[in-house]
Amino acid sequence: SLIPSLKARKMAESGLKQWEMQNRAAQELFEEYPFLEELMLVVSQEVIRTAPWGLMWRVGIGSALSVLDMVTDLNCVIFYLGPEQQGLSFYGYATIFCIVASMLSQL
């Protein structure tokens, strides 16, 4: 089946090539009808784009980056509002304002 090959490779081209190597009938079809390989490549790309395993990957990476961004923002606020940073407290409050404005705009 094509789906496990696509799932294992994560790239449409390599998954399709793996599937072709595993299935002699697919090799014969691609040799006899060259346009079929391009058609299957487009179908494979769409399957990967809309597949739930791709969605989980994108959501996981997005949430990890969001948490990392929050940690760096808090680090900047702590740095700017620290006692040894005289005159930089404005930037700390500006960062807090931007964080709150961003959170409110997402509600």
Coordinates of C-alpha atoms in Angstrom, one line a residue:
S1 CA 0.0 0.0 0.0
L2 CA 1.2 3.5 -0.7
I3 CA 0.1 5.0 2.6
P4 CA 2.6 3.2 4.8
S5 CA 5.4 4.2 2.4
L6 CA 4.4 7.8 2.6
K7 CA 4.1 7.7 6.3
A8 CA 7.5 6.1 6.7
R9 CA 9.3 8.6 4.5
K10 CA 7.4 11.9 5.2
M11 CA 8.4 13.1 1.7
A12 CA 6.1 12.3 -1.3
E13 CA 8.9 11.7 -3.7
S14 CA 10.8 9.2 -1.5
G15 CA 7.6 7.5 -0.3
L16 CA 6.4 7.0 -3.9
K17 CA 9.8 5.7 -5.0
Q18 CA 9.8 3.2 -2.0
W19 CA 6.4 2.1 -3.0
E20 CA 7.4 1.7 -6.6
M21 CA 10.5 -0.4 -5.6
Q22 CA 8.3 -2.7 -3.5
N23 CA 5.6 -3.2 -6.2
R24 CA 6.6 -4.6 -9.5
A25 CA 3.2 -3.8 -10.9
A26 CA 3.7 -0.1 -10.1
Q27 CA 7.1 -0.2 -11.9
E28 CA 5.4 -1.6 -14.9
L29 CA 2.7 1.0 -14.9
F30 CA 5.1 3.8 -14.5
E31 CA 7.2 2.5 -17.4
E32 CA 4.2 2.0 -19.6
Y33 CA 2.4 5.3 -18.7
P34 CA 5.0 7.9 -17.7
F35 CA 2.4 10.5 -16.8
L36 CA 1.1 8.2 -14.1
E37 CA 4.2 8.7 -11.9
E38 CA 3.6 12.5 -11.9
L39 CA -0.1 12.0 -11.1
M40 CA 0.7 9.7 -8.2
L41 CA 3.3 12.2 -7.0
V42 CA 0.6 14.9 -6.9
V43 CA -1.8 12.6 -5.1
S44 CA 1.0 11.6 -2.6
Q45 CA 1.8 15.2 -1.8
E46 CA -1.9 15.9 -1.2
V47 CA -2.2 12.8 1.1
I48 CA 0.8 14.0 3.1
R49 CA -0.5 17.6 3.3
T50 CA -3.9 16.5 4.6
A51 CA -2.8 13.5 6.7
P52 CA -3.4 13.5 10.4
W53 CA 0.2 12.6 11.1
G54 CA 1.4 15.8 9.4
L55 CA -1.1 17.8 11.3
M56 CA 0.1 16.4 14.6
W57 CA 3.7 17.2 13.6
R58 CA 2.9 20.8 12.7
V59 CA 0.8 21.4 15.9
G60 CA 3.5 19.9 18.1
I61 CA 6.3 22.0 16.6
G62 CA 4.1 25.1 16.7
S63 CA 3.2 24.6 20.4
A64 CA 6.8 23.9 21.3
L65 CA 8.0 27.1 19.6
S66 CA 5.2 29.1 21.3
V67 CA 6.3 27.9 24.7
L68 CA 9.9 28.6 23.9
D69 CA 8.9 32.1 22.8
M70 CA 7.0 32.7 26.1
V71 CA 10.1 31.6 28.1
T72 CA 12.4 34.0 26.2
D73 CA 9.9 36.8 26.7
L74 CA 9.8 36.2 30.4
N75 CA 13.6 36.1 30.5
C76 CA 13.7 39.5 28.8
V77 CA 11.1 40.9 31.3
I78 CA 13.1 39.6 34.2
F79 CA 16.3 41.0 32.8
Y80 CA 14.9 44.5 32.1
L81 CA 13.1 44.8 35.4
G82 CA 16.1 43.5 37.4
P83 CA 17.8 45.8 40.0
E84 CA 21.1 45.9 38.1
Q85 CA 19.4 47.3 34.9
Q86 CA 18.8 50.9 35.8
G87 CA 17.0 52.8 33.1
L88 CA 15.8 49.7 31.2
S89 CA 12.6 49.1 33.1
F90 CA 10.6 50.9 30.3
Y91 CA 11.6 48.0 28.0
G92 CA 10.4 45.5 30.5
Y93 CA 7.0 47.2 30.8
A94 CA 6.8 47.5 27.0
T95 CA 7.4 43.8 26.7
I96 CA 4.7 43.0 29.2
F97 CA 2.4 45.3 27.4
C98 CA 3.1 43.6 24.1
I99 CA 2.5 40.1 25.6
V100 CA -0.8 41.2 27.2
A101 CA -1.9 42.9 23.9
S102 CA -1.0 39.8 21.9
M103 CA -2.9 37.5 24.3
L104 CA -6.0 39.8 24.3
S105 CA -6.0 40.0 20.5
Q106 CA -6.1 36.2 20.3
L107 CA -9.2 36.0 22.5

